Every structure is written in C-alpha cells, then in structure tokens.
PDB file of C-alpha atoms in Angstrom:
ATOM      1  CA  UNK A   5     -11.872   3.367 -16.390  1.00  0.00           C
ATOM      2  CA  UNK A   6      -9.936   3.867 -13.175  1.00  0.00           C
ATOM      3  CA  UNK A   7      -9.408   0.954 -10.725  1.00  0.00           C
ATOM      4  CA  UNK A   8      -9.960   2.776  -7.126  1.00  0.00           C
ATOM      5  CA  UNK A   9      -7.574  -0.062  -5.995  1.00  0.00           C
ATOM      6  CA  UNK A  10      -4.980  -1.134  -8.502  1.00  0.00           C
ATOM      7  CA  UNK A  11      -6.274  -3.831 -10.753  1.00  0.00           C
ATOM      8  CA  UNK A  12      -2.891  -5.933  -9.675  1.00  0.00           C
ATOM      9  CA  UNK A  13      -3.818  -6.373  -6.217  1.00  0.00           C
ATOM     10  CA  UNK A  14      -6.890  -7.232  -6.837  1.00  0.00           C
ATOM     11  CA  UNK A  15      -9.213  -4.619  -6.848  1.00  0.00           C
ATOM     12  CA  UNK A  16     -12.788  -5.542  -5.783  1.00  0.00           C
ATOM     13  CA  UNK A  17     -15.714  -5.996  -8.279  1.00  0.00           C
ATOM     14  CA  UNK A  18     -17.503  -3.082  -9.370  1.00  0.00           C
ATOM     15  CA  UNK A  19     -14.553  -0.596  -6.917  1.00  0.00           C
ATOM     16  CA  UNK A  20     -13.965   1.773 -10.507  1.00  0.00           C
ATOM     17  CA  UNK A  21     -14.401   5.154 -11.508  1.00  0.00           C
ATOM     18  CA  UNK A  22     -16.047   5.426 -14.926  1.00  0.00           C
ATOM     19  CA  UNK A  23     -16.076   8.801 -15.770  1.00  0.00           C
ATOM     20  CA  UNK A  24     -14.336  10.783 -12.855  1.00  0.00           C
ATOM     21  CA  UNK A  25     -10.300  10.394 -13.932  1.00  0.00           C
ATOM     22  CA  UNK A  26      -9.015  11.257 -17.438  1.00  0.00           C
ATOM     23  CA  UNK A  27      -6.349   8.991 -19.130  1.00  0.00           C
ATOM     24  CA  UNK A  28      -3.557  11.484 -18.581  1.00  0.00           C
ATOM     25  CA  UNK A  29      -3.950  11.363 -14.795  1.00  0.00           C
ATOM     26  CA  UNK A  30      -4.775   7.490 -15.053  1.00  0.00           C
ATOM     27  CA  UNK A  31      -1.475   7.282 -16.734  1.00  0.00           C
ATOM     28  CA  UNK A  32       0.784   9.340 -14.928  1.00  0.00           C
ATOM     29  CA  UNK A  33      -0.560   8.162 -11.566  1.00  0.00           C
ATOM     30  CA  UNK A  34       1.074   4.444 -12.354  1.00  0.00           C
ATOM     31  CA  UNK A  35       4.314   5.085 -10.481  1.00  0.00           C
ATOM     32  CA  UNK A  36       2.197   5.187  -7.607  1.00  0.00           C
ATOM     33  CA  UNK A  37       0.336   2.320  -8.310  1.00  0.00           C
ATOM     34  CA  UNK A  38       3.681   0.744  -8.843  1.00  0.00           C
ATOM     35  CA  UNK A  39       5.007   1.813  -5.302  1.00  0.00           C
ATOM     36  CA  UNK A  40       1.703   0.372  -4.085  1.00  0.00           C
ATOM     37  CA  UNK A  41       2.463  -2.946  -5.880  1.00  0.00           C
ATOM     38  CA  UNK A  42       5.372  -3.464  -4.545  1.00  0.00           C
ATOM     39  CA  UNK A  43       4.686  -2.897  -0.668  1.00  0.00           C
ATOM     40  CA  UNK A  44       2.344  -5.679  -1.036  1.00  0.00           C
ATOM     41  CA  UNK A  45       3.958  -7.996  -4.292  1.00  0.00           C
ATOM     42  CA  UNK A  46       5.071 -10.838  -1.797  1.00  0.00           C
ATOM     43  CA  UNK A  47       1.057 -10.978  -0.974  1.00  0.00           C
ATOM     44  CA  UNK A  48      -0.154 -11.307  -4.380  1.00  0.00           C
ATOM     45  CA  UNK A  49       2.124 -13.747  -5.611  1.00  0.00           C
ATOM     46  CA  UNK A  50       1.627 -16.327  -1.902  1.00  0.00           C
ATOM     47  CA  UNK A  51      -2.069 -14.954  -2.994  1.00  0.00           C
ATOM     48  CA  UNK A  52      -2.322 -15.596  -6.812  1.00  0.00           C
ATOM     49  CA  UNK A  53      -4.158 -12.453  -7.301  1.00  0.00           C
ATOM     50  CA  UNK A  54      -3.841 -12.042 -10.850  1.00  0.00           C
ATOM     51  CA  UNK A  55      -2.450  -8.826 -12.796  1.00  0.00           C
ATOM     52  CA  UNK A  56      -4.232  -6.865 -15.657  1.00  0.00           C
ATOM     53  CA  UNK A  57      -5.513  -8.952 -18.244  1.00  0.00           C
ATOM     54  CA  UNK A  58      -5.878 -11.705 -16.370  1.00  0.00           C
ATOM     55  CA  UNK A  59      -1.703 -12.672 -15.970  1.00  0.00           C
ATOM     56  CA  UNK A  60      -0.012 -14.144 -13.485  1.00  0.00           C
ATOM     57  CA  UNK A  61       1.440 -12.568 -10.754  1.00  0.00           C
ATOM     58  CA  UNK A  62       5.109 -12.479 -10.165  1.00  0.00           C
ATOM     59  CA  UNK A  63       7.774 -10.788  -7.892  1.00  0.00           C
ATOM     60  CA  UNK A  64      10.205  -9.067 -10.127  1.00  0.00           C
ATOM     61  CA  UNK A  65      10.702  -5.850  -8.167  1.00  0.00           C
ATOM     62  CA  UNK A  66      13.160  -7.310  -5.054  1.00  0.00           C
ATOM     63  CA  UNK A  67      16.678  -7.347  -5.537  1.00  0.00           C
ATOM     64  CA  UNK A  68      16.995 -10.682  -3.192  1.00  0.00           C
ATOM     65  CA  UNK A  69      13.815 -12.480  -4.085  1.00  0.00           C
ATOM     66  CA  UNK A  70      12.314 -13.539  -7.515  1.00  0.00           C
ATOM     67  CA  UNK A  71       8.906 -15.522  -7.915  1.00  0.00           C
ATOM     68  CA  UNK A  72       7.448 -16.443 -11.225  1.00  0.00           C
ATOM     69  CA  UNK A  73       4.569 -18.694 -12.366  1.00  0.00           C
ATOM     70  CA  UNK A  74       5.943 -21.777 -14.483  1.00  0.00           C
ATOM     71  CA  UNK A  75       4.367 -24.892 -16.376  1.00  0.00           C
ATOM     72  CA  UNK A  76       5.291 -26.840 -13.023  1.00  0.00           C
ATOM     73  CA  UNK A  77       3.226 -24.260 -11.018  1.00  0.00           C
ATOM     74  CA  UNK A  78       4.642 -21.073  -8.788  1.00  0.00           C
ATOM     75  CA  UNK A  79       8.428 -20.843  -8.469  1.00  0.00           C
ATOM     76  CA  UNK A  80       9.839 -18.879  -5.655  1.00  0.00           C
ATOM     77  CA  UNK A  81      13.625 -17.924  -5.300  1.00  0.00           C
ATOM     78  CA  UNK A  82      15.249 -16.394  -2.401  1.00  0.00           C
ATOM     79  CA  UNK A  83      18.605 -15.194  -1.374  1.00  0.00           C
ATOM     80  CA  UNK A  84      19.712 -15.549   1.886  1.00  0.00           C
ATOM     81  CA  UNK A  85      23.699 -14.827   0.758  1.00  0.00           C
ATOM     82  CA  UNK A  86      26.425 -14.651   1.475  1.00  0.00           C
ATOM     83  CA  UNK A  87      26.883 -14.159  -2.453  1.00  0.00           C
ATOM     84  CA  UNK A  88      24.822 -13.270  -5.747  1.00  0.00           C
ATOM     85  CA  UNK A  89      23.088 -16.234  -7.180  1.00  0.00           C
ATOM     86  CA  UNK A  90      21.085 -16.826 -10.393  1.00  0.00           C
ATOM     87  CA  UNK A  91      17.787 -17.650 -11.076  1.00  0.00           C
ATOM     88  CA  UNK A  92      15.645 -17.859 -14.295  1.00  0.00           C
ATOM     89  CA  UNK A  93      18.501 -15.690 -15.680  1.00  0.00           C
ATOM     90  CA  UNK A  94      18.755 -12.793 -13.249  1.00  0.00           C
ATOM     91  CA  UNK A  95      21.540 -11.945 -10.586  1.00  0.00           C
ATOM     92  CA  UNK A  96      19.679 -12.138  -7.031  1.00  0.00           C
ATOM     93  CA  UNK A  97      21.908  -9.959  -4.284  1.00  0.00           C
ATOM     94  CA  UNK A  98      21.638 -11.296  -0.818  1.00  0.00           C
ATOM     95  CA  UNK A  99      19.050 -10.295   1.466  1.00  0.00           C
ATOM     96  CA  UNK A 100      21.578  -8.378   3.482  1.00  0.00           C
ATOM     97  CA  UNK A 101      22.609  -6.333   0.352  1.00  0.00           C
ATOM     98  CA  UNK A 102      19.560  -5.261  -0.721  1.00  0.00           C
ATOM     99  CA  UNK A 103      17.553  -4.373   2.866  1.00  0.00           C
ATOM    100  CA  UNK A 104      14.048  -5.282   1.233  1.00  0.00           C
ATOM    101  CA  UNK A 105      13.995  -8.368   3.423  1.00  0.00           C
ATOM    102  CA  UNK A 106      15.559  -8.529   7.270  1.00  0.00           C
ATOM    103  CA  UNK A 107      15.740 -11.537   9.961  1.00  0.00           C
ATOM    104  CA  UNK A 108      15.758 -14.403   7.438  1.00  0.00           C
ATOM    105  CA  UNK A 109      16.375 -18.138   8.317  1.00  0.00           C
ATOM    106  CA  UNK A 110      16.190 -20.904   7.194  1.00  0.00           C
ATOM    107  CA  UNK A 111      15.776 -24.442   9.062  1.00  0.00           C
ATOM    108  CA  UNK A 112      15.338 -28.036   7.820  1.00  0.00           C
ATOM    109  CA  UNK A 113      13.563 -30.250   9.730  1.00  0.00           C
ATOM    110  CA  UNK A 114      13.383 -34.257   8.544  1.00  0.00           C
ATOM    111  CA  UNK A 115      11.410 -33.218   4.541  1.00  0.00           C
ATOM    112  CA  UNK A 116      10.148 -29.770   5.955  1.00  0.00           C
ATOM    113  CA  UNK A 117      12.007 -26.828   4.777  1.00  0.00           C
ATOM    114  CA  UNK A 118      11.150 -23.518   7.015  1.00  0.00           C
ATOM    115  CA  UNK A 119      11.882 -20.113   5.966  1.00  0.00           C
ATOM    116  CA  UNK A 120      11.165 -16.765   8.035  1.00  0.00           C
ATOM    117  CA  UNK A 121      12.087 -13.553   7.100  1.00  0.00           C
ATOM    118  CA  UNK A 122      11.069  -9.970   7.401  1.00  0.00           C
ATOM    119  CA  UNK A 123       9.793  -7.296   4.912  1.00  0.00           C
ATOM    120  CA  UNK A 124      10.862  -3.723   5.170  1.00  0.00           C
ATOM    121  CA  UNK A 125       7.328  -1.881   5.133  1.00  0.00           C
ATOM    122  CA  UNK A 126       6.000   1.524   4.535  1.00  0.00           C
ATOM    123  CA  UNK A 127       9.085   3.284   4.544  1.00  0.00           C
ATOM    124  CA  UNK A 128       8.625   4.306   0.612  1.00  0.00           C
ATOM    125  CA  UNK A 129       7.612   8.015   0.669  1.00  0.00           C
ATOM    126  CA  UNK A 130       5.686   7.103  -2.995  1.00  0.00           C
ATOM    127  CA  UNK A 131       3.370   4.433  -0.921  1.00  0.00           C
ATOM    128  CA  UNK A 132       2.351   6.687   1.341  1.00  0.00           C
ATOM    129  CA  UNK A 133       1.008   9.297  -1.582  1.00  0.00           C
ATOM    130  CA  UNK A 134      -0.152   5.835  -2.996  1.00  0.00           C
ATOM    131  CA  UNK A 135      -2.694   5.357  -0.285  1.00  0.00           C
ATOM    132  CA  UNK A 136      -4.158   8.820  -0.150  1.00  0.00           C
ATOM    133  CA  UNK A 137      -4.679   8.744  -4.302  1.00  0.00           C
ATOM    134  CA  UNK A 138      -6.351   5.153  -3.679  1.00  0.00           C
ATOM    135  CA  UNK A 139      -8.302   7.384  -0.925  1.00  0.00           C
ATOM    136  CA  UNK A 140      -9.088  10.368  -2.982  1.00  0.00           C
ATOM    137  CA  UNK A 141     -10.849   7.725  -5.129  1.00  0.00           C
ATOM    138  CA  UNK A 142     -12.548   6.698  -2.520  1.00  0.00           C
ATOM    139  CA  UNK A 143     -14.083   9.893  -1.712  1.00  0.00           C
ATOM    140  CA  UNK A 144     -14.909  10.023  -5.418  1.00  0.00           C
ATOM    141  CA  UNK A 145     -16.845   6.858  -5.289  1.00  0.00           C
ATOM    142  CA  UNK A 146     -18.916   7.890  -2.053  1.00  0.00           C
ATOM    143  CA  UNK A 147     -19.380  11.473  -2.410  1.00  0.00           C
ATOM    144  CA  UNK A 148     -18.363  12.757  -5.953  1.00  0.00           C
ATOM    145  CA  UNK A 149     -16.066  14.654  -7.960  1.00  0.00           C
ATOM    146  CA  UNK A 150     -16.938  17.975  -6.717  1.00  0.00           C
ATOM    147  CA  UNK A 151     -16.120  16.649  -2.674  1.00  0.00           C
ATOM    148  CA  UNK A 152     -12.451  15.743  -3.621  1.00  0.00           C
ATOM    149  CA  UNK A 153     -12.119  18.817  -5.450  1.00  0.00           C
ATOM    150  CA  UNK A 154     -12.836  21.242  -2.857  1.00  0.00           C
ATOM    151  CA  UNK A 155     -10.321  24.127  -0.769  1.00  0.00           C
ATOM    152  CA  UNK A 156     -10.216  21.665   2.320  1.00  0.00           C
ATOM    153  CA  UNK A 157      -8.809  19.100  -0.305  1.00  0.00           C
ATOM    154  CA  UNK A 158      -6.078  21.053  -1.828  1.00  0.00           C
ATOM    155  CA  UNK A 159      -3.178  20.546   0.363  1.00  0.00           C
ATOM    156  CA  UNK A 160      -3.412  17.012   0.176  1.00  0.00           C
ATOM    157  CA  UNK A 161      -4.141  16.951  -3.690  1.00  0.00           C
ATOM    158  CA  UNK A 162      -0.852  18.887  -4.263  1.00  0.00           C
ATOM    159  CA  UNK A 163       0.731  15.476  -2.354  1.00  0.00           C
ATOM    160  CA  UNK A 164      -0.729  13.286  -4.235  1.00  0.00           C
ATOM    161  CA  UNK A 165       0.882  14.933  -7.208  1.00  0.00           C
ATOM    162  CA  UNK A 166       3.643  16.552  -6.580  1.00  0.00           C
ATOM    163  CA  UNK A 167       4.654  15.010  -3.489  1.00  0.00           C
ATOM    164  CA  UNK A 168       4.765  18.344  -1.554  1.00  0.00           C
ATOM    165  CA  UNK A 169       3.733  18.747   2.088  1.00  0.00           C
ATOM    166  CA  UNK A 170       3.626  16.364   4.881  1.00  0.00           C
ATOM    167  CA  UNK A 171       0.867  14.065   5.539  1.00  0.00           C
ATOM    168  CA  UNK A 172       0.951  10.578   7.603  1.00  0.00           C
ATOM    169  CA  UNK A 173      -0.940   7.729   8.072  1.00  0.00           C
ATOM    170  CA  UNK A 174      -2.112   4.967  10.380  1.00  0.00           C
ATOM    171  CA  UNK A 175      -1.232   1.922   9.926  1.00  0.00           C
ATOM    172  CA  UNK A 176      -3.147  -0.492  12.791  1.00  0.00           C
ATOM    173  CA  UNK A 177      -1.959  -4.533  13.067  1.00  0.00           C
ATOM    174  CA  UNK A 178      -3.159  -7.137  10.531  1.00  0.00           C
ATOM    175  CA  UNK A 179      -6.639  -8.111  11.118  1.00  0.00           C
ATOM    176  CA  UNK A 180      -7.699 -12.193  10.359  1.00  0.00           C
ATOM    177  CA  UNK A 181      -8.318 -12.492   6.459  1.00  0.00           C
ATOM    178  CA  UNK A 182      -6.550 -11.120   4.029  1.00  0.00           C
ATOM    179  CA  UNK A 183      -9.266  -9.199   2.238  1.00  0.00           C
ATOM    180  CA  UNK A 184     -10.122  -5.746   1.638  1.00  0.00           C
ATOM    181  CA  UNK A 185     -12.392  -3.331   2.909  1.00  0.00           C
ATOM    182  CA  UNK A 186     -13.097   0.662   1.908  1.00  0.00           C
ATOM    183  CA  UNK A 187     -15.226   2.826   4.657  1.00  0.00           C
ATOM    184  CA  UNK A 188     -17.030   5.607   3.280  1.00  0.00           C
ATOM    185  CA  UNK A 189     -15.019   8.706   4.206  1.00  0.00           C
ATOM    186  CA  UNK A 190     -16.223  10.638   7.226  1.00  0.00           C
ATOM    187  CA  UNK A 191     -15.267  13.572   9.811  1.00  0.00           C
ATOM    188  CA  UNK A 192     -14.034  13.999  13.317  1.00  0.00           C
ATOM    189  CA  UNK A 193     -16.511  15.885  15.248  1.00  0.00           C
ATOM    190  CA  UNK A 194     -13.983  19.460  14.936  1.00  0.00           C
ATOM    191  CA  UNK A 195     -12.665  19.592  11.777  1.00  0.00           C
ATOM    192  CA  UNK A 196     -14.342  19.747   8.174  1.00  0.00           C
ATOM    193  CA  UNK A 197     -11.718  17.824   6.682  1.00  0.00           C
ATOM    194  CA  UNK A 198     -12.710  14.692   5.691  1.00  0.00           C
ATOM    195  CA  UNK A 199     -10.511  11.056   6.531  1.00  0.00           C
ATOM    196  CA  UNK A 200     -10.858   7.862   5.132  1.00  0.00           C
ATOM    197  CA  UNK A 201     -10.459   4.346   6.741  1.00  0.00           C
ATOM    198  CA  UNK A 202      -9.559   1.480   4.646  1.00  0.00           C
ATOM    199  CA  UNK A 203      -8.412  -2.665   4.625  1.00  0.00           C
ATOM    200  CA  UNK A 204      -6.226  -3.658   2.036  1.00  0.00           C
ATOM    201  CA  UNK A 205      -4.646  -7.530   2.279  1.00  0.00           C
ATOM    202  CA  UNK A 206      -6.072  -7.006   5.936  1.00  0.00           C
ATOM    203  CA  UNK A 207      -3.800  -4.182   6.830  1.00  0.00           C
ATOM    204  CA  UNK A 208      -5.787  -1.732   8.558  1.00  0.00           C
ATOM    205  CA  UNK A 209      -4.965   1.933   7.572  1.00  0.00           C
ATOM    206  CA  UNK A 210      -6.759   5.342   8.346  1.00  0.00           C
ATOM    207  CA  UNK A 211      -6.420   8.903   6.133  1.00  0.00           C
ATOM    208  CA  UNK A 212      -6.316  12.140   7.347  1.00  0.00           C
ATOM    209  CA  UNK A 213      -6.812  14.890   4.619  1.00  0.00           C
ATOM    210  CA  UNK A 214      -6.283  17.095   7.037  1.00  0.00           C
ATOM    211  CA  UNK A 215      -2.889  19.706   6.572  1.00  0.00           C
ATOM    212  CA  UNK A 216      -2.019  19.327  10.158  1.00  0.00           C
ATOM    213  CA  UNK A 217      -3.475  15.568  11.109  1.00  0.00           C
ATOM    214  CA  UNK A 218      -5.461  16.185  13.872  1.00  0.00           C
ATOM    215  CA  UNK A 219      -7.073  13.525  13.632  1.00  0.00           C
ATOM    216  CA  UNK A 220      -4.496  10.735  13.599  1.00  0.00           C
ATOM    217  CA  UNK A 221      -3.128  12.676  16.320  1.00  0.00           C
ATOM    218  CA  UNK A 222      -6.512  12.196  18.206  1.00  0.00           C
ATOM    219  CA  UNK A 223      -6.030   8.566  17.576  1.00  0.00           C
ATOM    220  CA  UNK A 224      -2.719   8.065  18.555  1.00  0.00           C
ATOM    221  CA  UNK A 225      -3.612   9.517  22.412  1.00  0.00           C
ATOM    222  CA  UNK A 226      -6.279   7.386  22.088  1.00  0.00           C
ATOM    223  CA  UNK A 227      -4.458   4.239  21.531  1.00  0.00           C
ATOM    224  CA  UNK A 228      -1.624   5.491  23.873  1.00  0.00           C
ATOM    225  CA  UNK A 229      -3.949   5.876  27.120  1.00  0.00           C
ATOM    226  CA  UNK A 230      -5.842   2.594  25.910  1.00  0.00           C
ATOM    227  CA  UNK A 231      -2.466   0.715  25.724  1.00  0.00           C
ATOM    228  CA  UNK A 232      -2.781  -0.393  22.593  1.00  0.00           C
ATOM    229  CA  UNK A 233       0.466  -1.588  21.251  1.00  0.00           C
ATOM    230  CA  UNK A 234      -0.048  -3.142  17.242  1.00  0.00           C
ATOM    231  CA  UNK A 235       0.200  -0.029  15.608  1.00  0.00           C
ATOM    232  CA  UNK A 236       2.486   2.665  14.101  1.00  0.00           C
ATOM    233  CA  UNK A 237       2.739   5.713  11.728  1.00  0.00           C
ATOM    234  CA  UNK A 238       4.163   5.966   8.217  1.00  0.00           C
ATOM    235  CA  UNK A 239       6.473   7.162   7.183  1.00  0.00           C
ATOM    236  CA  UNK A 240       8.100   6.209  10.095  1.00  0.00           C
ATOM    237  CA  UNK A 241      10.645   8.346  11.663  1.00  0.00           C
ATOM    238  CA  UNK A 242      14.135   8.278  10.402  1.00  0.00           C
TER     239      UNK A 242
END
C-alpha cells in the first residue's frame, strides 16, 4: 500500500496505490518522503497532522528548533542564539548557525510573546525529486501504470531515482487554507508530455515531465507579461 502523499503529512482518504508500487520501491523511496517531511515539518506539527500509526507529530529534523507533543500538550523550542541551548535533552544551535530558519525576532508585548521568523524553502535538491515521485503517483492514480511507464516518461523516472537530469518546478504563492488538492495530470496543447498540478498545505505547485520544461517555461512568460509577482522556480538559482 503506497500513500500517493506521505502518510505524515497527511495524506488524503482513499489518495493510495494498492497494487501499482512494490515494497522495495516503497522502501527505498523513504528518503524522499523524508526530504518531503521536512520542507513542510513546521506545518504538521502548528497542524497536528498525525504520523503513521496514528503518532504525534514532532519537529526533530532542525538543528535550531525542536517541537514535541507532551502530557501538558505541544511543546515548541526555538533558538534564536547567540549560543547552543538544551531542550528535552538535545543541543539546539542558533538559528544563525544552522540557516534552516532566517529573520527571526522576538518581541514581548504586556503577556503576549511574538515570534517571526523565516524558513529556508525548496532549496533541497531531494524535495524537488520528492514532488515529481508524489506526481508520478499521481499519474498512476488517474491514468495507470502503463501511462507513467511510457518513453515520454523516462527521463524524468531516471530523476526520480537516481537523481540524474534537470527538471524544475513551479512553485505559485500560498493560496487561503491549508489543505491539499491533486489535478488529474494533463498536456499543453504542443507537447505529449504530460504535467501535473498539485496543492499540498496550500502551496500551489505545477510538474512538467517534460526533458526540456516547456511548459513551465510557457508559464513563466505568462506570469511575466501578466505581472504576476507571488511566484518562483525550484531549485532556485544558486
């Protein structure tokens, strides 16, 4: 049983593969999944989407921030420096150490405690193959096996597992909500290569199976001329 969306962030109802994905490549897909989880770990834990088997969710993958569910409820620890400090028995870095978060302050105001930061996001070259494996699932789910397994698929199966090639994707500004959504995949008008748009924790992202991206290049002249300003590509450039 494969989760088309990781069972830790909450994958929706019913959103599996029963038969299509054999336990070896369930398996040794998971450090994906893992990159995956930890792009969006803050979001679960705020979100109390639970992990497999029905535990709670935690942050345990930041070097600066730690978050764990207690007896007294959700406990959230974060490190704003200038040195180390502990918490529930491991040595947080400061923020500025690690560069997961950026822009972090923190303001007290009469009993109100505000705290801001910024999370580094997208830049993980495994998230990126993440999202087109949770998006070869998807064509799975819509059209079948046989689709996903086809020449015009190749190039951007060989990413997914070896990590070889170079394919982008979309990334468009958070929509309201914080749910997900899964298009059924479909095709620019000139190409037989198929993309895939998807929602996940409202994020809006679209994938292009196709070797040379023509058409996330269509969309971002599109969104250029249109003046359209809340979106970007990953990985971003270095």
């Amino acid at each position: 049983m494969e989760h088309i969306l990781p069972e830790a962030l909450g994958c929706p109802p019913g959103f599996v593969l029963a038969n299509d994905v054999c336990q070896r490549c369930n398996n040794g897909f998971g450090h994906l999944d893992r990159a995956m989880l930890r792009q969006f770990e803050l979001m679960t834990f705020l979100g109390n989407v639970p992990r497999k088997r029905g535990k709670a969710p935690s942050i345990d993958s930041w070097g600066s921030i730690l978050g764990l569910h207690t007896e007294g409820g959700p406990e959230l620890y974060i490190n704003s420096g200038p040195g180390s400090v502990k918490a529930f028995g491991r040595t947080l870095k400061p923020a500025q150490a690690t560069k997961d978060s950026e822009n972090m302050s923190f303001e007290v105001t009469g009993g109100l405690a505000n705290i801001k930061f910024s999370q580094r996001f997208g830049d993980d070259p495994k998230f990126i193959r993440a999202l087109y494996k949770v998006a070869f699932e998807v064509v799975v789910y819509w059209l079948g096996p046989e689709t996903a397994n086809t020449l015009h698929m190749a190039a951007a199966r060989k990413f997914v597992r070896k990590g070889r090639g170079e394919f982008s994707v979309m990334l468009l500004g958070m929509a309201s909500g914080s749910h997900h959504y899964f298009e059924a995949p479909f095709r620019a008008e000139d190409t037989a290569h198929l993309a895939v748009g998807m929602r996940i924790f409202g994020i809006d992202f679209v994938v292009d199976f196709d070797p040379r991206q023509r058409l996330i290049a269509k969309l971002m002249d599109m969104l250029t001329v249109q003046g359209y300003q809340n979106w970007t590509i990953l990985p971003p450039c270095r």
